[in-house]
């Protein structure tokens, strides 16, 4: 969200531990669980299932409910594990409790709570996915505390998570109370370089970029290079159709308005600048509402 030629901070056992020095925890079979093993298992999952985008979305929606404006509270606490109410039932989170958590189930059973919390696992899973799909390596801190019930959810998604059918005023209303700038909004939006919209989850339909499993700056390049025609999904949601079965939403093309457009142009020209700014904004997002995070497990 490092120039492509630079050596980015590594998703690593904290404090630059070697693999041999990585945190370990015994498991029920008498073996040891290590952070490098966790990363390896997540990389294998992303490769086998092509599920990197939904793991990014899981981390984003877990943390992104935070607000410090008219609305307050919220933090990454893995409360979507509970589907009797609260965030696990939010429309914006459709597909996360049943699809994303199902994909993570074997890894969760293996590493939680022995090595880390669910909330920390979701952060690591997203960061591994970003790197595995070609994006920057994201530094990760630990110590997020898991919710114990759905009662620890925020009251609503409204005013906390962005809607795809709204423009720049809405984006600022959502992101500025979280402490993000206009530049951060554009950088974070760049995660749409991967993934698709699903009719049964959002009502929108299609992929933003031609290679939806490659984390690069194609989102910005295609936004500037393609012509988009206003249309609707089969569920009546407004969206824009581009060449080669790609789409943009109203909230995407809103970034072509000033002052957002200067960052779109910058990131389209310089992938390294996008990666650097994305990384900074993404780490901030993943740590919203958290205190006492630590560099070591």
PDB file of C-alpha atoms in Angstrom:
ATOM      1  CA  UNK A   1       0.000   0.000   0.000  1.00  0.00           C
ATOM      2  CA  UNK A   2       8.393   0.144  -1.498  1.00  0.00           C
ATOM      3  CA  UNK A   3       9.684   0.536  -4.636  1.00  0.00           C
ATOM      4  CA  UNK A   4       9.660  -2.754  -6.519  1.00  0.00           C
ATOM      5  CA  UNK A   5      13.432  -2.698  -6.557  1.00  0.00           C
ATOM      6  CA  UNK A   6      13.735  -2.167  -2.810  1.00  0.00           C
ATOM      7  CA  UNK A   7      14.004  -4.743  -0.059  1.00  0.00           C
ATOM      8  CA  UNK A   8      10.774  -4.346   1.933  1.00  0.00           C
ATOM      9  CA  UNK A   9      10.301  -5.122   5.592  1.00  0.00           C
ATOM     10  CA  UNK A  10       9.720  -8.832   5.886  1.00  0.00           C
ATOM     11  CA  UNK A  11       6.677 -10.635   7.164  1.00  0.00           C
ATOM     12  CA  UNK A  12       8.809 -12.472   9.652  1.00  0.00           C
ATOM     13  CA  UNK A  13       9.106 -13.816  13.108  1.00  0.00           C
ATOM     14  CA  UNK A  14       9.317 -10.460  14.918  1.00  0.00           C
ATOM     15  CA  UNK A  15      12.561  -8.763  15.899  1.00  0.00           C
ATOM     16  CA  UNK A  16      14.300 -10.308  12.886  1.00  0.00           C
ATOM     17  CA  UNK A  17      14.339 -13.756  14.471  1.00  0.00           C
ATOM     18  CA  UNK A  18      15.772 -16.521  12.381  1.00  0.00           C
ATOM     19  CA  UNK A  19      13.574 -19.509  11.586  1.00  0.00           C
ATOM     20  CA  UNK A  20      15.387 -21.398  14.330  1.00  0.00           C
ATOM     21  CA  UNK A  21      14.630 -18.659  16.855  1.00  0.00           C
ATOM     22  CA  UNK A  22      10.969 -18.269  15.918  1.00  0.00           C
ATOM     23  CA  UNK A  23       8.272 -18.546  18.597  1.00  0.00           C
ATOM     24  CA  UNK A  24       7.175 -22.130  19.189  1.00  0.00           C
ATOM     25  CA  UNK A  25       4.291 -23.743  20.993  1.00  0.00           C
ATOM     26  CA  UNK A  26       3.657 -27.400  21.627  1.00  0.00           C
ATOM     27  CA  UNK A  27       0.601 -28.958  19.979  1.00  0.00           C
ATOM     28  CA  UNK A  28      -1.588 -31.845  21.060  1.00  0.00           C
ATOM     29  CA  UNK A  29       0.519 -34.300  19.086  1.00  0.00           C
ATOM     30  CA  UNK A  30       3.659 -33.366  20.978  1.00  0.00           C
ATOM     31  CA  UNK A  31       5.172 -31.371  18.104  1.00  0.00           C
ATOM     32  CA  UNK A  32       5.944 -27.683  17.967  1.00  0.00           C
ATOM     33  CA  UNK A  33       4.074 -24.905  16.227  1.00  0.00           C
ATOM     34  CA  UNK A  34       6.178 -22.105  14.805  1.00  0.00           C
ATOM     35  CA  UNK A  35       5.502 -18.800  13.088  1.00  0.00           C
ATOM     36  CA  UNK A  36       7.312 -19.874   9.891  1.00  0.00           C
ATOM     37  CA  UNK A  37       5.100 -22.967   9.779  1.00  0.00           C
ATOM     38  CA  UNK A  38       2.039 -20.751  10.054  1.00  0.00           C
ATOM     39  CA  UNK A  39       3.232 -18.560   7.183  1.00  0.00           C
ATOM     40  CA  UNK A  40       3.984 -21.661   5.092  1.00  0.00           C
ATOM     41  CA  UNK A  41       0.535 -23.116   5.741  1.00  0.00           C
ATOM     42  CA  UNK A  42      -1.122 -19.822   4.785  1.00  0.00           C
ATOM     43  CA  UNK A  43       0.950 -19.552   1.597  1.00  0.00           C
ATOM     44  CA  UNK A  44      -0.112 -23.077   0.653  1.00  0.00           C
ATOM     45  CA  UNK A  45      -3.776 -22.218   1.283  1.00  0.00           C
ATOM     46  CA  UNK A  46      -3.629 -19.082  -0.867  1.00  0.00           C
ATOM     47  CA  UNK A  47      -1.910 -20.995  -3.672  1.00  0.00           C
ATOM     48  CA  UNK A  48      -4.270 -23.973  -3.554  1.00  0.00           C
ATOM     49  CA  UNK A  49      -7.551 -22.079  -3.207  1.00  0.00           C
ATOM     50  CA  UNK A  50      -6.846 -18.717  -4.854  1.00  0.00           C
ATOM     51  CA  UNK A  51      -8.407 -17.165  -1.769  1.00  0.00           C
ATOM     52  CA  UNK A  52      -6.009 -14.270  -1.172  1.00  0.00           C
ATOM     53  CA  UNK A  53      -8.601 -11.553  -1.874  1.00  0.00           C
ATOM     54  CA  UNK A  54     -11.170 -12.784   0.642  1.00  0.00           C
ATOM     55  CA  UNK A  55      -8.475 -13.067   3.330  1.00  0.00           C
ATOM     56  CA  UNK A  56      -7.596  -9.413   2.729  1.00  0.00           C
ATOM     57  CA  UNK A  57     -11.277  -8.507   2.945  1.00  0.00           C
ATOM     58  CA  UNK A  58     -11.620 -10.453   6.210  1.00  0.00           C
ATOM     59  CA  UNK A  59      -8.854  -8.449   7.879  1.00  0.00           C
ATOM     60  CA  UNK A  60     -10.110  -5.163   6.424  1.00  0.00           C
ATOM     61  CA  UNK A  61     -13.682  -5.635   7.644  1.00  0.00           C
ATOM     62  CA  UNK A  62     -12.573  -6.872  11.059  1.00  0.00           C
ATOM     63  CA  UNK A  63     -10.507  -3.722  11.656  1.00  0.00           C
ATOM     64  CA  UNK A  64     -12.370  -1.238   9.483  1.00  0.00           C
ATOM     65  CA  UNK A  65     -15.393  -0.854  11.740  1.00  0.00           C
ATOM     66  CA  UNK A  66     -13.292   1.373  14.012  1.00  0.00           C
ATOM     67  CA  UNK A  67     -14.289   5.015  14.145  1.00  0.00           C
ATOM     68  CA  UNK A  68     -13.355   8.006  16.278  1.00  0.00           C
ATOM     69  CA  UNK A  69     -15.866  10.502  14.905  1.00  0.00           C
ATOM     70  CA  UNK A  70     -19.560  10.734  15.736  1.00  0.00           C
ATOM     71  CA  UNK A  71     -19.390   6.971  16.037  1.00  0.00           C
ATOM     72  CA  UNK A  72     -16.787   5.512  18.359  1.00  0.00           C
ATOM     73  CA  UNK A  73     -15.263   2.153  19.175  1.00  0.00           C
ATOM     74  CA  UNK A  74     -14.516  -0.892  17.089  1.00  0.00           C
ATOM     75  CA  UNK A  75     -11.290  -2.852  16.727  1.00  0.00           C
ATOM     76  CA  UNK A  76      -9.969  -6.008  15.076  1.00  0.00           C
ATOM     77  CA  UNK A  77     -11.289  -8.623  17.508  1.00  0.00           C
ATOM     78  CA  UNK A  78     -12.464 -11.471  15.232  1.00  0.00           C
ATOM     79  CA  UNK A  79     -16.048 -11.027  16.426  1.00  0.00           C
ATOM     80  CA  UNK A  80     -17.331 -12.257  13.043  1.00  0.00           C
ATOM     81  CA  UNK A  81     -16.739 -15.767  14.406  1.00  0.00           C
ATOM     82  CA  UNK A  82     -20.140 -15.367  16.056  1.00  0.00           C
ATOM     83  CA  UNK A  83     -23.094 -15.383  13.695  1.00  0.00           C
ATOM     84  CA  UNK A  84     -25.966 -15.098  16.181  1.00  0.00           C
ATOM     85  CA  UNK A  85     -25.873 -11.324  15.679  1.00  0.00           C
ATOM     86  CA  UNK A  86     -23.606  -8.320  15.437  1.00  0.00           C
ATOM     87  CA  UNK A  87     -20.809  -8.078  12.879  1.00  0.00           C
ATOM     88  CA  UNK A  88     -21.185 -11.715  11.884  1.00  0.00           C
ATOM     89  CA  UNK A  89     -24.611 -10.791  10.459  1.00  0.00           C
ATOM     90  CA  UNK A  90     -23.688  -7.487   8.785  1.00  0.00           C
ATOM     91  CA  UNK A  91     -24.597  -7.413   5.113  1.00  0.00           C
ATOM     92  CA  UNK A  92     -21.211  -5.880   4.335  1.00  0.00           C
ATOM     93  CA  UNK A  93     -19.576  -8.996   5.786  1.00  0.00           C
ATOM     94  CA  UNK A  94     -21.487 -11.487   3.637  1.00  0.00           C
ATOM     95  CA  UNK A  95     -19.232 -14.388   2.702  1.00  0.00           C
ATOM     96  CA  UNK A  96     -16.727 -13.804   5.464  1.00  0.00           C
ATOM     97  CA  UNK A  97     -18.074 -15.987   8.300  1.00  0.00           C
ATOM     98  CA  UNK A  98     -19.113 -18.840   6.005  1.00  0.00           C
ATOM     99  CA  UNK A  99     -16.500 -18.745   3.219  1.00  0.00           C
ATOM    100  CA  UNK A 100     -13.346 -17.091   4.581  1.00  0.00           C
ATOM    101  CA  UNK A 101     -13.496 -18.677   8.022  1.00  0.00           C
ATOM    102  CA  UNK A 102     -14.290 -22.074   6.495  1.00  0.00           C
ATOM    103  CA  UNK A 103     -11.136 -21.794   4.373  1.00  0.00           C
ATOM    104  CA  UNK A 104      -9.113 -20.881   7.460  1.00  0.00           C
ATOM    105  CA  UNK A 105     -10.665 -23.583   9.637  1.00  0.00           C
ATOM    106  CA  UNK A 106      -7.818 -26.160   9.514  1.00  0.00           C
ATOM    107  CA  UNK A 107      -5.200 -23.468  10.173  1.00  0.00           C
ATOM    108  CA  UNK A 108      -7.278 -21.958  12.958  1.00  0.00           C
ATOM    109  CA  UNK A 109      -7.646 -25.353  14.627  1.00  0.00           C
ATOM    110  CA  UNK A 110      -3.889 -25.887  14.400  1.00  0.00           C
ATOM    111  CA  UNK A 111      -2.592 -22.516  15.617  1.00  0.00           C
ATOM    112  CA  UNK A 112      -5.338 -20.845  17.707  1.00  0.00           C
ATOM    113  CA  UNK A 113      -5.030 -20.252  20.614  1.00  0.00           C
ATOM    114  CA  UNK A 114      -1.710 -22.066  20.951  1.00  0.00           C
ATOM    115  CA  UNK A 115       0.374 -19.650  18.899  1.00  0.00           C
ATOM    116  CA  UNK A 116      -1.819 -16.578  18.411  1.00  0.00           C
ATOM    117  CA  UNK A 117      -5.356 -15.212  18.617  1.00  0.00           C
ATOM    118  CA  UNK A 118      -7.961 -15.428  15.862  1.00  0.00           C
ATOM    119  CA  UNK A 119      -7.697 -11.673  15.351  1.00  0.00           C
ATOM    120  CA  UNK A 120      -3.922 -11.881  14.905  1.00  0.00           C
ATOM    121  CA  UNK A 121      -4.321 -14.863  12.579  1.00  0.00           C
ATOM    122  CA  UNK A 122      -6.650 -12.881  10.326  1.00  0.00           C
ATOM    123  CA  UNK A 123      -4.057 -10.104  10.115  1.00  0.00           C
ATOM    124  CA  UNK A 124      -1.244 -12.518   9.295  1.00  0.00           C
ATOM    125  CA  UNK A 125      -3.415 -14.344   6.742  1.00  0.00           C
ATOM    126  CA  UNK A 126      -4.133 -11.107   4.868  1.00  0.00           C
ATOM    127  CA  UNK A 127      -0.503 -10.032   4.914  1.00  0.00           C
ATOM    128  CA  UNK A 128       0.712 -13.410   3.682  1.00  0.00           C
ATOM    129  CA  UNK A 129      -1.911 -13.270   0.921  1.00  0.00           C
ATOM    130  CA  UNK A 130      -0.782  -9.809  -0.209  1.00  0.00           C
ATOM    131  CA  UNK A 131       2.819 -10.983  -0.508  1.00  0.00           C
ATOM    132  CA  UNK A 132       1.875 -14.311  -2.116  1.00  0.00           C
ATOM    133  CA  UNK A 133      -0.030 -12.464  -4.848  1.00  0.00           C
ATOM    134  CA  UNK A 134       2.924 -10.209  -5.649  1.00  0.00           C
ATOM    135  CA  UNK A 135       2.383  -7.317  -3.258  1.00  0.00           C
ATOM    136  CA  UNK A 136       4.628  -5.826  -0.598  1.00  0.00           C
ATOM    137  CA  UNK A 137       5.687  -7.604   2.554  1.00  0.00           C
ATOM    138  CA  UNK A 138       3.754  -6.175   5.481  1.00  0.00           C
ATOM    139  CA  UNK A 139       5.238  -5.883   8.982  1.00  0.00           C
ATOM    140  CA  UNK A 140       2.941  -7.464  11.555  1.00  0.00           C
ATOM    141  CA  UNK A 141       2.522  -6.782  15.263  1.00  0.00           C
ATOM    142  CA  UNK A 142       0.666  -9.008  17.674  1.00  0.00           C
ATOM    143  CA  UNK A 143      -1.558  -8.932  20.736  1.00  0.00           C
ATOM    144  CA  UNK A 144      -5.092  -8.420  19.418  1.00  0.00           C
ATOM    145  CA  UNK A 145      -7.644  -9.855  21.817  1.00  0.00           C
ATOM    146  CA  UNK A 146     -10.468 -12.056  20.546  1.00  0.00           C
ATOM    147  CA  UNK A 147     -14.071 -11.139  21.271  1.00  0.00           C
ATOM    148  CA  UNK A 148     -15.857 -13.611  23.509  1.00  0.00           C
ATOM    149  CA  UNK A 149     -19.318 -13.115  22.004  1.00  0.00           C
ATOM    150  CA  UNK A 150     -21.232 -11.212  19.333  1.00  0.00           C
ATOM    151  CA  UNK A 151     -22.059  -8.631  22.021  1.00  0.00           C
ATOM    152  CA  UNK A 152     -18.594  -7.149  21.444  1.00  0.00           C
ATOM    153  CA  UNK A 153     -19.623  -6.059  17.935  1.00  0.00           C
ATOM    154  CA  UNK A 154     -20.163  -2.448  16.970  1.00  0.00           C
ATOM    155  CA  UNK A 155     -23.812  -1.453  16.601  1.00  0.00           C
ATOM    156  CA  UNK A 156     -23.995  -1.278  12.786  1.00  0.00           C
ATOM    157  CA  UNK A 157     -21.969  -1.171   9.585  1.00  0.00           C
ATOM    158  CA  UNK A 158     -23.585   2.161   8.703  1.00  0.00           C
ATOM    159  CA  UNK A 159     -21.092   5.008   8.916  1.00  0.00           C
ATOM    160  CA  UNK A 160     -18.235   2.575   9.486  1.00  0.00           C
ATOM    161  CA  UNK A 161     -17.762   0.533   6.286  1.00  0.00           C
ATOM    162  CA  UNK A 162     -17.886   2.127   2.815  1.00  0.00           C
ATOM    163  CA  UNK A 163     -20.644   1.592   0.269  1.00  0.00           C
ATOM    164  CA  UNK A 164     -19.680   0.908  -3.337  1.00  0.00           C
ATOM    165  CA  UNK A 165     -22.491   3.021  -4.759  1.00  0.00           C
ATOM    166  CA  UNK A 166     -21.407   6.320  -3.204  1.00  0.00           C
ATOM    167  CA  UNK A 167     -18.824   8.981  -4.021  1.00  0.00           C
ATOM    168  CA  UNK A 168     -16.066  11.048  -2.467  1.00  0.00           C
ATOM    169  CA  UNK A 169     -18.113  12.704   0.269  1.00  0.00           C
ATOM    170  CA  UNK A 170     -19.081   9.282   1.571  1.00  0.00           C
ATOM    171  CA  UNK A 171     -15.513   7.985   1.375  1.00  0.00           C
ATOM    172  CA  UNK A 172     -14.306  10.900   3.472  1.00  0.00           C
ATOM    173  CA  UNK A 173     -17.142  10.435   5.956  1.00  0.00           C
ATOM    174  CA  UNK A 174     -16.060   6.823   6.430  1.00  0.00           C
ATOM    175  CA  UNK A 175     -12.266   7.112   6.349  1.00  0.00           C
ATOM    176  CA  UNK A 176     -11.426  10.498   7.870  1.00  0.00           C
ATOM    177  CA  UNK A 177     -12.821   9.584  11.331  1.00  0.00           C
ATOM    178  CA  UNK A 178     -10.491   6.580  11.282  1.00  0.00           C
ATOM    179  CA  UNK A 179      -7.547   8.945  10.881  1.00  0.00           C
ATOM    180  CA  UNK A 180      -6.972   8.418   7.152  1.00  0.00           C
ATOM    181  CA  UNK A 181      -6.155  11.104   4.577  1.00  0.00           C
ATOM    182  CA  UNK A 182      -7.348  11.387   0.984  1.00  0.00           C
ATOM    183  CA  UNK A 183      -4.063   9.772  -0.091  1.00  0.00           C
ATOM    184  CA  UNK A 184      -4.708   6.880   2.284  1.00  0.00           C
ATOM    185  CA  UNK A 185      -8.175   6.401   0.803  1.00  0.00           C
ATOM    186  CA  UNK A 186      -6.699   6.018  -2.688  1.00  0.00           C
ATOM    187  CA  UNK A 187      -3.921   3.705  -1.483  1.00  0.00           C
ATOM    188  CA  UNK A 188      -6.313   1.462   0.427  1.00  0.00           C
ATOM    189  CA  UNK A 189      -8.698   1.400  -2.539  1.00  0.00           C
ATOM    190  CA  UNK A 190      -5.809  -0.076  -4.513  1.00  0.00           C
ATOM    191  CA  UNK A 191      -6.525  -3.420  -2.849  1.00  0.00           C
ATOM    192  CA  UNK A 192      -9.272  -3.701  -5.479  1.00  0.00           C
ATOM    193  CA  UNK A 193      -6.466  -4.709  -7.805  1.00  0.00           C
ATOM    194  CA  UNK A 194      -7.347  -8.200  -6.541  1.00  0.00           C
ATOM    195  CA  UNK A 195     -10.652  -9.925  -6.012  1.00  0.00           C
ATOM    196  CA  UNK A 196     -14.134  -9.777  -7.440  1.00  0.00           C
ATOM    197  CA  UNK A 197     -17.585  -8.529  -6.542  1.00  0.00           C
ATOM    198  CA  UNK A 198     -20.057 -11.357  -5.957  1.00  0.00           C
ATOM    199  CA  UNK A 199     -23.777 -10.940  -6.612  1.00  0.00           C
ATOM    200  CA  UNK A 200     -24.784 -13.022  -3.621  1.00  0.00           C
ATOM    201  CA  UNK A 201     -22.648 -10.950  -1.254  1.00  0.00           C
ATOM    202  CA  UNK A 202     -22.700  -7.327  -2.388  1.00  0.00           C
ATOM    203  CA  UNK A 203     -25.156  -7.203  -5.269  1.00  0.00           C
ATOM    204  CA  UNK A 204     -22.329  -6.068  -7.568  1.00  0.00           C
ATOM    205  CA  UNK A 205     -20.804  -8.447 -10.080  1.00  0.00           C
ATOM    206  CA  UNK A 206     -17.355  -8.698 -11.657  1.00  0.00           C
ATOM    207  CA  UNK A 207     -13.625  -8.213 -11.206  1.00  0.00           C
ATOM    208  CA  UNK A 208     -11.881  -4.857 -11.116  1.00  0.00           C
ATOM    209  CA  UNK A 209      -8.758  -5.924 -13.017  1.00  0.00           C
ATOM    210  CA  UNK A 210      -7.963  -8.438 -15.705  1.00  0.00           C
ATOM    211  CA  UNK A 211      -5.732 -10.497 -13.413  1.00  0.00           C
ATOM    212  CA  UNK A 212      -7.702 -10.498 -10.186  1.00  0.00           C
ATOM    213  CA  UNK A 213      -5.179 -12.662  -8.313  1.00  0.00           C
ATOM    214  CA  UNK A 214      -2.150 -10.421  -8.976  1.00  0.00           C
ATOM    215  CA  UNK A 215      -1.435  -7.704  -6.436  1.00  0.00           C
ATOM    216  CA  UNK A 216       0.063  -4.831  -8.422  1.00  0.00           C
ATOM    217  CA  UNK A 217      -0.935  -1.362  -9.620  1.00  0.00           C
ATOM    218  CA  UNK A 218      -3.243  -2.568 -12.415  1.00  0.00           C
ATOM    219  CA  UNK A 219      -6.280  -1.115 -10.649  1.00  0.00           C
ATOM    220  CA  UNK A 220      -4.954   2.396 -11.190  1.00  0.00           C
ATOM    221  CA  UNK A 221      -3.628   1.729 -14.694  1.00  0.00           C
ATOM    222  CA  UNK A 222      -6.872   0.250 -15.920  1.00  0.00           C
ATOM    223  CA  UNK A 223      -8.943   2.986 -14.283  1.00  0.00           C
ATOM    224  CA  UNK A 224      -7.041   5.589 -16.289  1.00  0.00           C
ATOM    225  CA  UNK A 225      -6.710   3.657 -19.542  1.00  0.00           C
ATOM    226  CA  UNK A 226     -10.152   2.129 -20.010  1.00  0.00           C
ATOM    227  CA  UNK A 227     -13.494   3.586 -20.916  1.00  0.00           C
ATOM    228  CA  UNK A 228     -16.296   2.573 -18.553  1.00  0.00           C
ATOM    229  CA  UNK A 229     -19.952   2.355 -19.458  1.00  0.00           C
ATOM    230  CA  UNK A 230     -22.630   2.856 -16.822  1.00  0.00           C
ATOM    231  CA  UNK A 231     -24.687  -0.270 -16.265  1.00  0.00           C
ATOM    232  CA  UNK A 232     -26.348  -2.324 -13.552  1.00  0.00           C
ATOM    233  CA  UNK A 233     -25.745  -5.761 -12.132  1.00  0.00           C
ATOM    234  CA  UNK A 234     -28.498  -8.342 -12.506  1.00  0.00           C
ATOM    235  CA  UNK A 235     -29.585  -7.344  -8.996  1.00  0.00           C
ATOM    236  CA  UNK A 236     -30.021  -3.724 -10.045  1.00  0.00           C
ATOM    237  CA  UNK A 237     -26.907  -2.318  -8.385  1.00  0.00           C
ATOM    238  CA  UNK A 238     -25.211   0.508 -10.310  1.00  0.00           C
ATOM    239  CA  UNK A 239     -21.724  -0.252 -11.637  1.00  0.00           C
ATOM    240  CA  UNK A 240     -19.537   0.469 -14.652  1.00  0.00           C
ATOM    241  CA  UNK A 241     -18.430  -2.019 -17.292  1.00  0.00           C
ATOM    242  CA  UNK A 242     -14.950  -1.928 -18.812  1.00  0.00           C
ATOM    243  CA  UNK A 243     -13.145  -3.977 -21.444  1.00  0.00           C
ATOM    244  CA  UNK A 244     -12.359  -7.662 -20.875  1.00  0.00           C
ATOM    245  CA  UNK A 245     -15.112  -8.259 -18.348  1.00  0.00           C
ATOM    246  CA  UNK A 246     -13.852  -5.783 -15.778  1.00  0.00           C
ATOM    247  CA  UNK A 247     -15.882  -3.366 -13.714  1.00  0.00           C
ATOM    248  CA  UNK A 248     -15.565  -0.311 -11.537  1.00  0.00           C
ATOM    249  CA  UNK A 249     -17.967   0.886  -8.868  1.00  0.00           C
ATOM    250  CA  UNK A 250     -19.099   4.447  -8.244  1.00  0.00           C
ATOM    251  CA  UNK A 251     -16.719   4.587  -5.265  1.00  0.00           C
ATOM    252  CA  UNK A 252     -13.824   3.545  -7.530  1.00  0.00           C
ATOM    253  CA  UNK A 253     -14.365   6.054 -10.323  1.00  0.00           C
ATOM    254  CA  UNK A 254     -14.920   8.754  -7.699  1.00  0.00           C
ATOM    255  CA  UNK A 255     -11.158   8.595  -7.223  1.00  0.00           C
ATOM    256  CA  UNK A 256     -10.780  10.307 -10.611  1.00  0.00           C
ATOM    257  CA  UNK A 257     -11.988  13.525  -9.003  1.00  0.00           C
ATOM    258  CA  UNK A 258      -9.432  15.965  -7.543  1.00  0.00           C
ATOM    259  CA  UNK A 259      -7.515  15.750  -5.280  1.00  0.00           C
ATOM    260  CA  UNK A 260      -7.765  11.957  -5.343  1.00  0.00           C
ATOM    261  CA  UNK A 261      -6.826  11.726  -9.021  1.00  0.00           C
ATOM    262  CA  UNK A 262      -3.250  12.904  -8.466  1.00  0.00           C
ATOM    263  CA  UNK A 263      -2.636   9.819  -6.338  1.00  0.00           C
ATOM    264  CA  UNK A 264      -4.332   7.539  -8.865  1.00  0.00           C
ATOM    265  CA  UNK A 265      -1.977   8.919 -11.527  1.00  0.00           C
ATOM    266  CA  UNK A 266       1.027   8.588  -9.215  1.00  0.00           C
ATOM    267  CA  UNK A 267       0.295   4.957  -8.394  1.00  0.00           C
ATOM    268  CA  UNK A 268      -0.444   4.063 -12.019  1.00  0.00           C
ATOM    269  CA  UNK A 269       2.983   5.413 -12.946  1.00  0.00           C
ATOM    270  CA  UNK A 270       4.930   4.132  -9.948  1.00  0.00           C
ATOM    271  CA  UNK A 271       4.034   0.754  -8.444  1.00  0.00           C
ATOM    272  CA  UNK A 272       6.729   1.170  -5.809  1.00  0.00           C
ATOM    273  CA  UNK A 273       5.073   4.349  -4.542  1.00  0.00           C
ATOM    274  CA  UNK A 274       1.731   2.544  -4.377  1.00  0.00           C
ATOM    275  CA  UNK A 275       3.230  -0.350  -2.425  1.00  0.00           C
ATOM    276  CA  UNK A 276       4.903   2.006   0.040  1.00  0.00           C
ATOM    277  CA  UNK A 277       1.770   4.069   0.682  1.00  0.00           C
ATOM    278  CA  UNK A 278      -0.471   1.018   0.763  1.00  0.00           C
ATOM    279  CA  UNK A 279       1.754  -0.670   3.317  1.00  0.00           C
ATOM    280  CA  UNK A 280       1.680   2.377   5.600  1.00  0.00           C
ATOM    281  CA  UNK A 281      -2.094   2.800   5.411  1.00  0.00           C
ATOM    282  CA  UNK A 282      -2.774  -0.937   5.670  1.00  0.00           C
ATOM    283  CA  UNK A 283      -0.709  -1.415   8.835  1.00  0.00           C
ATOM    284  CA  UNK A 284      -2.521   1.568  10.359  1.00  0.00           C
ATOM    285  CA  UNK A 285      -5.866   0.005   9.436  1.00  0.00           C
ATOM    286  CA  UNK A 286      -4.951  -3.355  10.951  1.00  0.00           C
ATOM    287  CA  UNK A 287      -3.998  -1.666  14.236  1.00  0.00           C
ATOM    288  CA  UNK A 288      -7.044   0.619  14.625  1.00  0.00           C
ATOM    289  CA  UNK A 289      -8.408   0.595  18.148  1.00  0.00           C
ATOM    290  CA  UNK A 290      -5.574  -1.578  19.436  1.00  0.00           C
ATOM    291  CA  UNK A 291      -3.129  -0.796  22.198  1.00  0.00           C
ATOM    292  CA  UNK A 292      -0.193  -2.665  23.687  1.00  0.00           C
ATOM    293  CA  UNK A 293       0.590  -4.452  20.433  1.00  0.00           C
ATOM    294  CA  UNK A 294       3.982  -6.109  20.466  1.00  0.00           C
ATOM    295  CA  UNK A 295       6.611  -6.960  17.880  1.00  0.00           C
ATOM    296  CA  UNK A 296       6.930 -10.505  19.168  1.00  0.00           C
ATOM    297  CA  UNK A 297       4.390 -13.278  19.545  1.00  0.00           C
TER     298      UNK A 297
END
